[in-house]
Coordinates of C-alpha atoms in Angstrom, one line a residue:
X1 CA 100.0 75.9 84.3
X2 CA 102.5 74.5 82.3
X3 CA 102.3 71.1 84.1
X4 CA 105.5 71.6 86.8
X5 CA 104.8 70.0 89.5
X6 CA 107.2 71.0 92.2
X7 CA 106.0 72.4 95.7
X8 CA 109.0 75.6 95.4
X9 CA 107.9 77.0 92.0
X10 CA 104.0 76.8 93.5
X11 CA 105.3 78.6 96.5
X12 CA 107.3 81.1 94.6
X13 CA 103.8 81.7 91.9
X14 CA 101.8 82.2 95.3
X15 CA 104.1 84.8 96.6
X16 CA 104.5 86.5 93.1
X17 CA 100.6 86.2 93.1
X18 CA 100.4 88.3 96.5
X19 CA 102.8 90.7 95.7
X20 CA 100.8 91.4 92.1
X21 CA 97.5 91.9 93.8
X22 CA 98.9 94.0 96.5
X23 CA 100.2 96.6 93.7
X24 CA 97.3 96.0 91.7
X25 CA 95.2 97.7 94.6
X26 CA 97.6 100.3 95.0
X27 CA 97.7 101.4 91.4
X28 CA 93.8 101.4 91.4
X29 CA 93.3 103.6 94.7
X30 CA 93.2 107.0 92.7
X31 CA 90.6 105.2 90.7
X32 CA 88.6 104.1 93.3
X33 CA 89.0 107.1 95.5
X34 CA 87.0 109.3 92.7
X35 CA 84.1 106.6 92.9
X36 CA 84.4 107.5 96.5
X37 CA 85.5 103.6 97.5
X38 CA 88.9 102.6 99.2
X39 CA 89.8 99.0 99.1
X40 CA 92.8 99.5 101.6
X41 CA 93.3 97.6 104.6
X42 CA 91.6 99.5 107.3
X43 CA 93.8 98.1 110.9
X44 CA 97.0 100.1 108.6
X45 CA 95.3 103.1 107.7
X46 CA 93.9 103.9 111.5
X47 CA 97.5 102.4 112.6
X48 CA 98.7 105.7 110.8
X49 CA 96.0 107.6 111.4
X50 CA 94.5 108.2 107.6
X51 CA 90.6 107.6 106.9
X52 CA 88.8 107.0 103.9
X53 CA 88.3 110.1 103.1
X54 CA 91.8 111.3 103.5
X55 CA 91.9 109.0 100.3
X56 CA 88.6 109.8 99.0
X57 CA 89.7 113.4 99.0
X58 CA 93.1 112.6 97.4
X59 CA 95.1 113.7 100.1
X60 CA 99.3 113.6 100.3
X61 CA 99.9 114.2 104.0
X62 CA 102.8 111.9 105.1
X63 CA 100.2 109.6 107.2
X64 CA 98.9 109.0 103.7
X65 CA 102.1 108.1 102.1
X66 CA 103.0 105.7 105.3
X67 CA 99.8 103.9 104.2
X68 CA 101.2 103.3 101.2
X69 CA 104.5 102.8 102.2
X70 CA 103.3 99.9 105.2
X71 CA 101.3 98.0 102.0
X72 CA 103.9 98.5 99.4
X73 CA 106.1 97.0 101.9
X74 CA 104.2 93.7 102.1
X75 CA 104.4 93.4 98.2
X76 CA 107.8 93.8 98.5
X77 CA 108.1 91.0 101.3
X78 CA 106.8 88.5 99.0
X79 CA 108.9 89.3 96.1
X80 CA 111.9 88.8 99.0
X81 CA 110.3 85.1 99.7
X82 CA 111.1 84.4 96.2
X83 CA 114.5 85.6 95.5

């Protein structure tokens, strides 16, 4: 954006890209989840056990919380790639 040209800082903006959208869809699941939607990757909620509407109905049972946990994880992966 600023005209660099150098194949790290492009890596490093994708991986800070990732990591942004990944919270970004976290922070909006208690807004979605009262328009009854869920935008969360389905193989890692059934891998814990948690359906939609365990979301949907704004439920904090721990296989919830290891949803978010497993996804929160792969923001935090990305930020790792870039330190």
């Amino acid at each position: 954006i600023l005209g660099v040209r150098d194949i790290h800082a492009d890596h490093a903006a994708s991986h800070i890209g990732k990591a942004q959208g990944i919270v970004t869809c976290l922070r909006a699941t208690p807004y979605h989840s009262t328009r009854q939607k869920v935008f969360l990757p389905m193989d890692i909620c059934m891998l814990h056990g948690a359906s939609q509407e365990d979301f949907i109905r704004g439920k904090q049972e721990q296989n919830v919380r290891d949803v978010i946990y497993d996804i929160a994880s792969q923001a935090h992966i990305h930020l790792e790639h870039v330190r």
